[in-house]
Coordinates of C-alpha atoms (C1' of nucleotides) in Angstrom, one line a residue:
Chain A
X1 CA 23.9 -11.0 -10.2
X2 CA 21.4 -13.9 -10.1
X3 CA 22.0 -17.0 -7.9
X4 CA 20.0 -20.1 -8.5
X5 CA 19.3 -22.0 -5.2
X6 CA 17.9 -25.4 -4.4
X7 CA 17.3 -26.7 -0.9
X8 CA 18.4 -30.3 0.0
X9 CA 15.6 -30.8 2.5
X10 CA 18.1 -31.1 5.4
X11 CA 19.0 -27.4 6.0
X12 CA 21.6 -27.2 3.2
X13 CA 21.5 -26.9 -0.5
X14 CA 23.2 -25.9 -3.8
X15 CA 23.9 -22.5 -5.2
X16 CA 25.0 -21.5 -8.7
X17 CA 25.7 -17.9 -9.8
X18 CA 24.2 -17.0 -13.1
X19 CA 26.0 -14.4 -15.1
X20 CA 26.2 -14.7 -18.9
X21 CA 27.0 -18.3 -18.3
X22 CA 26.2 -20.4 -15.2
X23 CA 29.1 -20.5 -12.8
X24 CA 30.4 -23.4 -10.6
X25 CA 27.9 -25.2 -8.4
X26 CA 28.5 -24.7 -4.7
X27 CA 27.3 -27.1 -2.1
X28 CA 26.5 -25.6 1.3
X29 CA 25.6 -27.3 4.6
X30 CA 23.8 -24.3 6.0
X31 CA 21.6 -22.7 3.4
X32 CA 20.3 -19.9 5.6
X33 CA 23.9 -18.9 6.5
X34 CA 25.0 -19.0 2.9
X35 CA 22.0 -16.9 1.7
X36 CA 22.6 -14.4 4.5
X37 CA 26.2 -14.1 3.6
X38 CA 25.5 -13.6 -0.1
X39 CA 22.9 -10.9 0.7
X40 CA 25.6 -8.9 2.5
X41 CA 28.6 -9.7 0.2
X42 CA 28.0 -7.0 -2.4
X43 CA 26.5 -3.5 -2.3
X44 CA 23.9 -4.7 -4.8
X45 CA 22.2 -7.8 -3.4
X46 CA 21.6 -10.8 -5.7
X47 CA 18.4 -11.8 -7.2
X48 CA 17.7 -15.3 -5.9
X49 CA 16.3 -17.7 -8.5
X50 CA 14.2 -20.4 -7.0
X51 CA 11.5 -22.8 -8.0
X52 CA 8.8 -21.3 -5.8
X53 CA 9.3 -18.9 -3.0
X54 CA 6.6 -20.6 -1.0
X55 CA 8.8 -23.7 -0.8
X56 CA 12.1 -22.2 0.1
X57 CA 11.6 -18.8 1.6
X58 CA 9.4 -19.5 4.7
X59 CA 12.2 -21.7 6.0
X60 CA 14.8 -19.0 5.4
X61 CA 12.5 -16.5 7.2
X62 CA 12.1 -18.8 10.1
X63 CA 15.9 -19.0 10.3
X64 CA 16.0 -15.2 10.5
X65 CA 17.1 -14.5 6.9
X66 CA 15.5 -11.9 4.7
X67 CA 16.4 -11.4 1.0
X68 CA 16.0 -8.3 -1.1
X69 CA 14.7 -9.8 -4.3
X70 CA 14.1 -13.0 -6.2
X71 CA 12.8 -14.6 -9.4
X72 CA 10.0 -17.0 -8.5
X73 CA 9.9 -19.6 -11.3
X74 CA 6.4 -20.8 -10.5
X75 CA 4.8 -17.4 -10.3
X76 CA 6.6 -16.2 -13.4
X77 CA 5.5 -19.4 -15.3
X78 CA 1.9 -18.7 -14.3
X79 CA 2.1 -15.1 -15.6
X80 CA 3.7 -16.3 -18.9
X81 CA 1.1 -19.0 -19.4
X82 CA -1.7 -16.6 -18.7
X83 CA -0.3 -14.1 -21.2
X84 CA -0.6 -16.8 -23.9
X85 CA -4.1 -17.6 -22.9
X86 CA -3.1 -20.8 -21.2
X87 CA -4.5 -20.1 -17.7
X88 CA -4.9 -23.1 -15.5
X89 CA -2.0 -25.1 -16.9
X90 CA 0.4 -26.3 -14.3
X91 CA 3.1 -23.8 -13.4
X92 CA 5.4 -25.6 -11.0
X93 CA 9.1 -26.0 -11.9
X94 CA 8.5 -29.6 -12.8
X95 CA 5.6 -28.6 -15.1
X96 CA 7.7 -26.0 -16.9
X97 CA 10.6 -28.4 -17.2
X98 CA 8.3 -31.1 -18.6
X99 CA 6.9 -28.8 -21.2
X100 CA 10.5 -27.8 -22.3
X101 CA 11.3 -31.5 -22.7
X102 CA 7.9 -32.5 -24.2
X103 CA 7.2 -34.9 -21.4
X104 CA 3.9 -35.5 -19.6
X105 CA 3.2 -32.4 -17.5
X106 CA 2.7 -33.0 -13.7
X107 CA -0.2 -31.5 -11.9
X108 CA 0.7 -28.7 -9.5
X109 CA 1.2 -29.9 -5.9
X110 CA -1.5 -29.0 -3.5
X111 CA -0.2 -26.8 -0.8
X112 CA -1.0 -28.2 2.6
X113 CA -3.6 -26.1 4.4
X114 CA -3.4 -24.4 7.7
X115 CA 0.2 -23.5 8.2
X116 CA -1.0 -20.4 10.0
X117 CA -3.1 -22.2 12.5
X118 CA -2.2 -22.5 16.2
X119 CA -1.8 -26.3 15.9
X120 CA 0.7 -26.7 13.1
X121 CA 4.4 -27.2 13.7
X122 CA 6.5 -26.5 10.6
X123 CA 9.8 -28.4 10.2
X124 CA 12.9 -26.8 8.9
X125 CA 13.5 -27.1 5.2
X126 CA 11.2 -30.1 5.1
X127 CA 9.1 -29.1 2.2
X128 CA 10.4 -30.6 -1.0
X129 CA 7.3 -30.4 -3.2
X130 CA 9.3 -30.9 -6.4
X131 CA 7.3 -32.1 -9.3
X132 CA 10.4 -33.0 -11.3
X133 CA 10.8 -36.7 -12.2
X134 CA 12.9 -38.6 -9.6
X135 CA 16.6 -38.4 -10.2
X136 CA 16.4 -35.2 -12.2
X137 CA 19.1 -32.7 -11.3
X138 CA 16.9 -30.0 -9.7
X139 CA 19.4 -27.2 -9.9
X140 CA 20.1 -27.9 -13.6
X141 CA 16.3 -28.0 -14.2
X142 CA 15.8 -24.7 -12.4
X143 CA 18.6 -23.0 -14.3
X144 CA 17.2 -24.3 -17.6
X145 CA 13.6 -23.1 -16.9
X146 CA 14.8 -19.8 -15.6
X147 CA 16.8 -19.2 -18.8
X148 CA 13.8 -20.2 -20.9
X149 CA 11.6 -17.8 -19.0
X150 CA 14.0 -14.9 -19.5
X151 CA 13.9 -15.8 -23.2
X152 CA 10.1 -15.9 -23.3
X153 CA 9.9 -12.6 -21.5
X154 CA 12.3 -11.0 -24.0
X155 CA 10.2 -12.2 -26.9
X156 CA 7.1 -10.3 -25.7
X157 CA 6.0 -7.1 -27.5
X158 CA 6.7 -5.1 -24.3
X159 CA 9.2 -7.2 -22.3
X160 CA 9.9 -4.4 -19.8
X161 CA 6.4 -4.5 -18.4
X162 CA 6.1 -8.2 -18.0
X163 CA 9.7 -8.3 -16.5
X164 CA 8.5 -5.7 -14.0
X165 CA 5.4 -7.8 -13.3
X166 CA 7.4 -11.0 -12.8
X167 CA 9.7 -9.1 -10.4
X168 CA 7.0 -7.6 -8.3
X169 CA 4.9 -10.8 -8.3
X170 CA 8.1 -12.6 -7.0
X171 CA 8.6 -9.8 -4.4
X172 CA 5.0 -10.4 -3.4
X173 CA 6.0 -13.9 -2.6
X174 CA 8.7 -12.6 -0.3
X175 CA 6.4 -10.1 1.4
X176 CA 3.7 -12.8 1.9
X177 CA 6.1 -15.2 3.5
X178 CA 7.4 -12.5 5.8
X179 CA 3.9 -11.3 6.8
X180 CA 2.7 -14.8 7.4
X181 CA 5.7 -15.4 9.7
X182 CA 5.5 -12.2 11.6
X183 CA 1.8 -12.2 11.9
X184 CA -0.7 -9.4 12.6
X185 CA -0.6 -8.3 16.3
X186 CA -4.0 -9.5 17.6
X187 CA -5.0 -9.1 21.2
X188 CA -7.1 -12.2 22.3
X189 CA -8.3 -10.4 25.4
X190 CA -9.7 -7.5 23.4
X191 CA -11.3 -9.8 20.9
X192 CA -12.9 -11.7 23.7
X193 CA -14.2 -8.4 25.2
X194 CA -15.8 -7.4 21.9
X195 CA -17.4 -10.8 21.5
X196 CA -18.7 -10.9 25.1
X197 CA -20.0 -7.4 24.8
X198 CA -22.1 -8.3 21.8
X199 CA -23.0 -12.0 22.3
X200 CA -22.7 -12.5 26.0
X201 CA -20.3 -14.9 27.7
X202 CA -18.7 -17.6 25.7
X203 CA -21.0 -20.7 25.6
X204 CA -19.9 -24.3 25.7
X205 CA -19.0 -25.3 22.2
X206 CA -21.9 -26.1 19.9
X207 CA -24.3 -23.9 21.8
X208 CA -25.7 -20.5 20.9
X209 CA -24.3 -17.6 22.9
X210 CA -26.9 -16.1 25.3
X211 CA -27.7 -13.1 23.1
X212 CA -28.3 -15.3 20.0
X213 CA -30.3 -17.8 22.0
X214 CA -32.5 -15.0 23.3
X215 CA -33.0 -13.5 19.9
X216 CA -33.9 -16.9 18.4
X217 CA -36.5 -17.4 21.1
X218 CA -38.0 -13.9 20.5
X219 CA -38.0 -14.6 16.7
X220 CA -40.0 -17.8 17.2
X221 CA -42.4 -15.9 19.6
X222 CA -42.9 -13.1 17.1
X223 CA -43.7 -15.6 14.3
X224 CA -45.9 -17.7 16.4
X225 CA -44.1 -21.0 15.8
X226 CA -40.6 -22.5 16.1
X227 CA -38.1 -21.0 13.6
X228 CA -34.4 -21.7 13.2
X229 CA -33.1 -18.3 12.1
X230 CA -30.0 -20.0 10.7
X231 CA -32.1 -21.8 8.1
X232 CA -33.0 -19.6 5.1
X233 CA -35.7 -22.1 4.2
X234 CA -37.4 -21.9 7.6
X235 CA -37.2 -18.1 7.6
X236 CA -38.8 -18.0 4.1
X237 CA -41.7 -20.1 5.4
X238 CA -41.9 -18.0 8.5
X239 CA -42.2 -14.8 6.5
X240 CA -45.0 -16.3 4.4
X241 CA -46.7 -17.5 7.6
X242 CA -46.8 -14.0 9.0
X243 CA -48.2 -12.6 5.8
X244 CA -45.1 -11.1 4.3
X245 CA -43.8 -13.6 1.7
X246 CA -40.3 -12.8 0.3
X247 CA -38.3 -14.6 -2.3
X248 CA -35.1 -14.4 -0.4
X249 CA -34.0 -13.8 3.2
X250 CA -31.2 -11.4 2.3
X251 CA -30.9 -8.5 4.7
X252 CA -31.7 -5.9 2.1
X253 CA -34.9 -7.7 1.2
X254 CA -36.0 -8.2 4.8
X255 CA -35.2 -4.5 5.5
X256 CA -38.1 -3.5 3.3
X257 CA -40.6 -5.6 5.2
X258 CA -42.7 -3.9 7.9
X259 CA -43.1 -6.6 10.6
X260 CA -41.9 -6.8 14.2
X261 CA -39.9 -10.0 13.5
X262 CA -37.7 -8.2 10.9
X263 CA -35.4 -6.2 13.3
X264 CA -34.9 -9.3 15.4
X265 CA -33.9 -11.3 12.3
X266 CA -31.6 -8.7 11.1
X267 CA -29.9 -8.4 14.5
X268 CA -29.7 -12.2 14.7
X269 CA -28.1 -12.4 11.2
X270 CA -25.5 -9.8 12.1
X271 CA -24.4 -11.3 15.4
X272 CA -24.7 -14.9 14.2
X273 CA -22.3 -14.0 11.3
X274 CA -19.8 -12.6 13.7
X275 CA -20.0 -15.6 16.0
X276 CA -19.7 -18.2 13.3
X277 CA -17.1 -16.5 11.1
X278 CA -14.9 -14.7 13.7
X279 CA -16.0 -15.9 17.1
X280 CA -14.2 -17.8 19.8
X281 CA -13.6 -20.8 17.6
X282 CA -11.8 -18.5 15.1
X283 CA -9.8 -17.0 17.9
X284 CA -8.7 -20.4 19.2
X285 CA -7.8 -21.6 15.7
X286 CA -6.0 -18.7 14.2
X287 CA -4.5 -16.5 16.9
X288 CA -1.3 -17.8 18.5
X289 CA -1.0 -16.5 22.0
X290 CA 2.1 -15.6 24.0
X291 CA 2.8 -13.6 27.1
X292 CA 4.2 -10.1 26.6
X293 CA 6.9 -8.3 28.7
X294 CA 4.3 -6.9 31.1
X295 CA 2.5 -10.2 31.6
X296 CA -0.3 -9.3 29.3
X297 CA -1.5 -11.9 26.8
X298 CA -0.4 -10.9 23.3
X299 CA -1.3 -12.7 20.1
X300 CA -0.5 -13.0 16.4
X301 CA -2.8 -13.8 13.5
X302 CA -0.8 -15.6 10.8
X303 CA -2.8 -15.4 7.5
X304 CA -1.8 -17.8 4.8
X305 CA -1.5 -15.6 1.7
X306 CA -1.8 -16.9 -1.8
X307 CA 0.1 -14.5 -4.1
X308 CA -1.7 -14.2 -7.5
X309 CA -4.5 -16.3 -6.1
X310 CA -7.1 -14.2 -7.8
X311 CA -7.4 -13.9 -11.6
X312 CA -6.9 -10.2 -11.3
X313 CA -3.7 -10.6 -9.5
X314 CA -5.0 -9.7 -6.1
X315 CA -3.9 -12.0 -3.4
X316 CA -6.1 -14.6 -1.8
X317 CA -5.8 -16.1 1.6
X318 CA -6.6 -19.6 2.8
X319 CA -8.0 -20.2 6.2
X320 CA -8.8 -17.6 8.7
X321 CA -10.4 -15.2 6.2
X322 CA -7.7 -12.6 6.6
X323 CA -9.2 -10.5 3.8
X324 CA -12.6 -10.3 5.4
X325 CA -11.8 -9.3 9.0
X326 CA -15.0 -7.5 10.0
X327 CA -14.7 -3.8 10.9
X328 CA -16.2 -4.6 14.3
X329 CA -13.1 -6.6 15.3
X330 CA -10.4 -4.3 14.0
X331 CA -10.1 -3.0 17.6
X332 CA -8.3 -6.3 18.4
X333 CA -5.4 -5.3 16.3
X334 CA -3.1 -3.6 18.8
X335 CA 0.5 -2.7 18.7
X336 CA 2.8 -4.4 21.2
X337 CA 3.9 -2.3 24.2
X338 CA 6.5 0.2 23.0
X339 CA 5.5 -0.4 19.4
X340 CA 3.1 1.3 17.0
X341 CA 1.1 0.4 13.9
X342 CA 1.5 2.5 10.7
X343 CA -1.6 2.1 8.6
X344 CA -1.6 3.3 5.0
X345 CA -4.7 3.0 2.9
X346 CA -4.8 3.9 -0.8
X347 CA -8.1 5.6 -1.0
X348 CA -10.1 5.6 -4.3
X349 CA -7.4 3.4 -5.9
X350 CA -9.3 2.0 -8.8
X351 CA -10.6 5.3 -10.3
X352 CA -7.1 6.7 -9.9
X353 CA -5.7 3.8 -11.8
X354 CA -8.3 4.2 -14.5
X355 CA -7.3 7.9 -14.8
X356 CA -3.6 6.9 -15.2
X357 CA -4.0 4.1 -17.7
X358 CA -6.6 5.8 -19.9
X359 CA -4.8 9.1 -20.1
X360 CA -8.1 10.9 -19.6
X361 CA -7.1 14.5 -18.8
X362 CA -10.3 15.5 -17.0
X363 CA -10.3 12.4 -14.8
X364 CA -6.6 12.7 -14.2
X365 CA -7.2 16.3 -13.0
X366 CA -9.7 15.0 -10.5
X367 CA -7.3 12.2 -9.6
X368 CA -4.7 14.8 -8.8
X369 CA -6.9 15.8 -5.8
X370 CA -7.0 14.3 -2.3
X371 CA -10.7 13.5 -2.7
X372 CA -11.3 12.4 -6.3
X373 CA -15.1 11.9 -5.8
X374 CA -15.6 15.4 -4.4
X375 CA -14.0 16.8 -7.5
X376 CA -16.0 14.5 -9.7
X377 CA -19.1 15.8 -8.0
X378 CA -18.1 19.4 -9.0
X379 CA -17.8 18.3 -12.7
X380 CA -21.0 16.2 -12.7
X381 CA -22.9 19.0 -10.9
X382 CA -24.4 16.7 -8.3
X383 CA -23.5 15.4 -4.9
X384 CA -20.4 13.3 -4.1
X385 CA -22.4 10.1 -3.6
X386 CA -23.9 10.2 -7.0
X387 CA -20.5 11.0 -8.6
X388 CA -19.1 8.0 -6.8
X389 CA -21.9 5.7 -8.0
X390 CA -21.4 6.9 -11.6
X391 CA -17.7 6.1 -11.4
X392 CA -18.2 2.7 -9.8
X393 CA -20.9 1.9 -12.4
X394 CA -18.5 2.6 -15.1
X395 CA -15.9 0.3 -13.6
X396 CA -18.3 -2.5 -12.6
X397 CA -20.7 -2.4 -15.5
X398 CA -23.8 -1.6 -13.5
X399 CA -26.7 -0.6 -15.7
X400 CA -29.7 -0.7 -13.6
X401 CA -31.2 1.9 -11.3
X402 CA -29.8 5.4 -11.5
X403 CA -26.7 4.2 -13.4
X404 CA -27.8 4.9 -16.9
X405 CA -28.2 8.7 -16.9
X406 CA -25.1 9.0 -14.7
X407 CA -23.1 6.9 -17.2
X408 CA -24.1 9.2 -20.0
X409 CA -22.8 12.2 -18.1
X410 CA -19.6 10.3 -17.3
X411 CA -19.1 9.4 -20.9
X412 CA -19.4 13.0 -21.9
X413 CA -17.0 14.3 -19.2
X414 CA -14.4 11.5 -19.2
X415 CA -14.6 10.1 -22.8
X416 CA -11.2 8.4 -22.8
X417 CA -11.6 6.8 -19.4
X418 CA -15.0 5.5 -20.3
X419 CA -13.8 4.3 -23.7
X420 CA -11.0 2.4 -21.9
X421 CA -13.4 0.3 -19.9
X422 CA -16.1 0.2 -22.6
X423 CA -13.6 -1.2 -25.0
X424 CA -12.5 -3.8 -22.5
X425 CA -16.2 -4.7 -22.0
X426 CA -16.8 -5.1 -25.8
X427 CA -13.8 -7.4 -26.0
X428 CA -15.2 -9.5 -23.2
X429 CA -18.6 -9.6 -24.7
X430 CA -17.0 -11.0 -27.9
X431 CA -15.3 -13.7 -25.9
X432 CA -11.8 -12.0 -26.1
X433 CA -9.1 -11.5 -23.5
X434 CA -7.8 -8.2 -22.1
X435 CA -4.6 -7.3 -20.3
X436 CA -3.6 -5.2 -17.3
X437 CA -1.2 -2.3 -17.6
X438 CA 1.8 -4.6 -17.1
X439 CA 0.4 -7.5 -19.0
X440 CA -1.5 -9.8 -16.7
X441 CA -4.1 -11.4 -18.8
X442 CA -7.7 -12.3 -18.2
X443 CA -8.6 -15.9 -18.6
X444 CA -10.5 -16.7 -21.8
X445 CA -14.1 -17.8 -21.1
X446 CA -14.6 -21.6 -21.3
X447 CA -17.1 -23.2 -23.7
X448 CA -17.8 -19.8 -25.2
X449 CA -19.6 -20.6 -28.4
X450 CA -21.9 -23.0 -26.6
X451 CA -22.5 -20.6 -23.8
X452 CA -23.5 -17.7 -25.9
X453 CA -25.5 -19.6 -28.6
X454 CA -27.9 -21.2 -26.2
X455 CA -30.6 -19.7 -23.9
X456 CA -29.1 -17.1 -21.6
X457 CA -26.4 -16.4 -24.1
X458 CA -26.9 -12.7 -24.0
X459 CA -26.7 -12.7 -20.2
X460 CA -23.5 -14.7 -20.4
X461 CA -22.0 -12.2 -22.9
X462 CA -22.9 -9.3 -20.6
X463 CA -21.4 -11.0 -17.6
X464 CA -18.2 -11.6 -19.4
X465 CA -18.1 -8.0 -20.5
X466 CA -18.5 -6.8 -16.9
X467 CA -15.7 -9.1 -16.0
X468 CA -13.2 -7.8 -18.6
X469 CA -14.4 -4.3 -18.0
X470 CA -13.5 -4.6 -14.3
X471 CA -10.4 -6.7 -15.0
X472 CA -8.4 -4.0 -16.7
X473 CA -8.9 -1.7 -13.7
X474 CA -8.8 -4.2 -10.8
X475 CA -5.7 -6.0 -12.2
X476 CA -3.8 -2.8 -12.7
X477 CA -4.8 -1.7 -9.2
X478 CA -3.4 -5.0 -7.9
X479 CA -0.2 -4.2 -9.8
X480 CA 0.1 -0.8 -8.2
X481 CA -0.3 -2.5 -4.8
X482 CA 2.4 -5.1 -5.7
X483 CA 4.9 -2.5 -6.8
X484 CA 4.2 -0.5 -3.6
X485 CA 4.7 -3.6 -1.5
X486 CA 7.9 -4.5 -3.2
X487 CA 9.2 -1.0 -3.0
X488 CA 8.2 -0.6 0.6
X489 CA 9.8 -3.8 1.9
X490 CA 13.0 -2.8 0.3
X491 CA 13.0 0.4 2.2
X492 CA 12.7 -1.3 5.5
X493 CA 15.9 -3.3 5.6
X494 CA 17.2 -2.3 9.0
X495 CA 14.1 -3.0 11.0
X496 CA 14.6 -5.2 14.0
X497 CA 13.3 -8.8 14.2
X498 CA 9.5 -8.9 13.8
X499 CA 9.2 -5.3 12.6
X500 CA 7.9 -4.4 9.1
X501 CA 4.9 -5.0 7.0
X502 CA 2.4 -7.2 8.9
X503 CA -0.8 -7.0 6.9
X504 CA -1.9 -6.3 3.4
X505 CA -5.4 -6.2 1.9
X506 CA -5.7 -5.1 -1.8
X507 CA -5.1 -1.4 -1.1
X508 CA -4.0 -1.2 2.5
X509 CA -0.8 -2.0 4.3
X510 CA -0.1 -2.1 8.0
X511 CA 3.3 -1.9 9.5
X512 CA 4.3 -2.8 13.1
X513 CA 7.4 -1.1 14.3
X514 CA 9.1 0.1 17.5
X515 CA 7.7 3.5 18.4
X516 CA 11.0 5.3 17.8
X517 CA 11.1 4.0 14.2
X518 CA 7.6 5.3 13.4
X519 CA 8.9 8.3 11.5
X520 CA 11.2 6.2 9.4
X521 CA 8.3 3.9 8.6
X522 CA 6.1 6.8 7.5
X523 CA 8.9 8.2 5.4
X524 CA 9.3 4.8 3.8
X525 CA 5.6 4.6 2.9
X526 CA 5.7 8.1 1.3
X527 CA 8.9 7.3 -0.7
X528 CA 7.4 3.9 -1.8
X529 CA 4.3 5.7 -3.1
X530 CA 6.4 8.1 -5.2
X531 CA 8.5 5.3 -6.6
X532 CA 5.5 3.2 -7.4
X533 CA 3.7 6.0 -9.2
X534 CA 6.8 6.9 -11.3
X535 CA 7.7 3.3 -12.0
X536 CA 4.2 2.5 -13.3
X537 CA 3.0 5.7 -14.8
X538 CA 5.9 8.0 -15.3
X539 CA 5.1 11.7 -14.7
X540 CA 1.3 11.3 -14.5
X541 CA -0.6 14.0 -12.7
X542 CA -2.6 11.3 -10.9
X543 CA -1.8 11.0 -7.2
X544 CA -2.3 8.0 -5.0
X545 CA -2.7 9.4 -1.5
X546 CA -1.7 6.9 1.2
X547 CA -1.9 9.1 4.2
X548 CA 0.0 6.9 6.6
X549 CA -1.3 7.1 10.1
X550 CA 0.6 6.1 13.3
X551 CA -1.6 4.4 15.8
X552 CA -1.7 1.9 18.6
X553 CA -4.7 0.2 17.1
X554 CA -6.3 0.3 13.7
X555 CA -10.0 0.0 14.9
Chain B
dA1 C1' -21.4 -40.3 7.3
dG2 C1' -19.6 -37.6 3.8
dG3 C1' -19.2 -34.8 -0.4
dG4 C1' -21.1 -31.3 -3.3
dT5 C1' -24.2 -27.3 -3.9
dT6 C1' -26.8 -23.3 -2.3
dT7 C1' -27.5 -19.4 0.5
dG8 C1' -25.9 -15.4 2.6
dC9 C1' -22.6 -12.1 4.4
dC10 C1' -17.9 -10.3 5.2
dA11 C1' -13.9 -7.8 2.9
dC12 C1' -11.9 -4.6 -0.9
Chain C
dA1 C1' -30.2 3.0 -4.3
dA2 C1' -30.0 -1.5 -5.8
dA3 C1' -28.0 -6.2 -6.4
dC4 C1' -22.7 -4.6 -10.3
dG5 C1' -16.6 -6.7 -10.2
dT6 C1' -13.0 -10.0 -7.3
dG7 C1' -13.0 -13.4 -3.6
dG8 C1' -13.4 -16.7 1.4
dC9 C1' -16.1 -19.0 4.5
dA10 C1' -19.8 -21.3 7.4
dA11 C1' -24.2 -23.4 7.9
dA12 C1' -28.0 -25.5 5.8
dC13 C1' -29.5 -28.4 2.4
dC14 C1' -29.4 -32.3 -0.8
dC15 C1' -27.8 -36.1 -2.5
dT16 C1' -25.4 -40.8 -2.5

DNA sequence: AGGGTTTGCCAC
DNA sequence: AAACGTGGCAAACCCT
């Protein structure tokens, strides 16, 4: 059963059941209550059809309602457009409807930034970012576009795969809204302790923390004249001045220079990065504080996830840099009193994915092991690190350094796996497009003939080849993660308010649950992995170890 | 002053 | 070991 739903902007909306033919339209004054009721009415919950989960669902979540599944018309439209090499065209409901009616296609609305900050105050069901022409029946337009999308899915060479992709992409939208709402447990006091320990006490805003100020002074002293270490240009001049000219101030370049200023610069860079990217300003902006039951200050970090925000299908985030939380701050992620975190990390996901999609028996045998790289090392007859470099080189297209002889070995040992990525690379070098396992499609290069005919054309071809080479693996890995997420959230229906998945980064999920439900959460993770593997790859020998760990903190 | 680009580093 | 895929973000830099 599918139910199309449109919000009225005042807490109510319209519902329409979609069986073979659309049913009667029902007007409801309390949309959240109506959705909650319909979720419970049948043993099999409905699939909600809406224009964009990011418009409707956050309000439902704020009202305490969770749904099991949905069809997100905007996300589905983007997948279908991409499949037909029309990346970048507008994908909102209004755009899809306009294309159906051969009308001018509206640009996608720009999502307001910073809903996750400590300062914003969202209003209930306020967001009507409809791009339909004024006066259009929004429910009718939604039903029409949905029906057209089902038809376009059915016409694909392998409709089952893209249907699955649309379903898990849509489910990703649900999970993202839920995670944004619940937030990652983040202890401001612990964060502050870490910062103070490394940088000294918090300075007045705009000033350098004591440790950075001291390092900057010692750097100037070691150079023999005033240097602002934040300025790459000044550091370049300083290195030349002390007799060690370099052509960039990257850490790995400086590391090779033997001069007393280098360790100071490296330490400064490291700490300065922490201060500017995840210092006290970040803490004030992105972590909402509240007082816990025992009087301790608790906090939540509310990332703003962008589902499908990366061409490969990985998620992006906006504001707060949720996907780049430095390891040094992970200690600030702490479970609430009486609760635990369950952290599950899919180790070596990409080579496992390559083993599964390429059907390479030897690589699949290695991917049946807990430590894939260790087994590779046995095959290759070298150490684990070298085997790992060889594998990563194959997937990323590295050719310099040690990579070439390693790749030759890999090509001999894992011919089908290497042919899979080599073939994708050749397609890219020729300006073609490639697809993930479920059908997510790489964007075609823009201005190709001009780009490859002029100077630097060969470099451009190689770069595009590396992109498509990596795309087939990274995009499929992102699909694995989406299926896992979709499966996992469906297995956690009876968790209390605020419990469930609270963080997701490419191949890692973190759950936050009451301590007595830890076992259930671990079980759910294990079951979700089994379902994901079978759903995507059938009875492959490849394993995807998640090794869920129950902890109080993930640092 | 303000916008766009460059540099460099963080994550996976 | 060397600089290879996807990104976000902040500060400096460079222009209008």
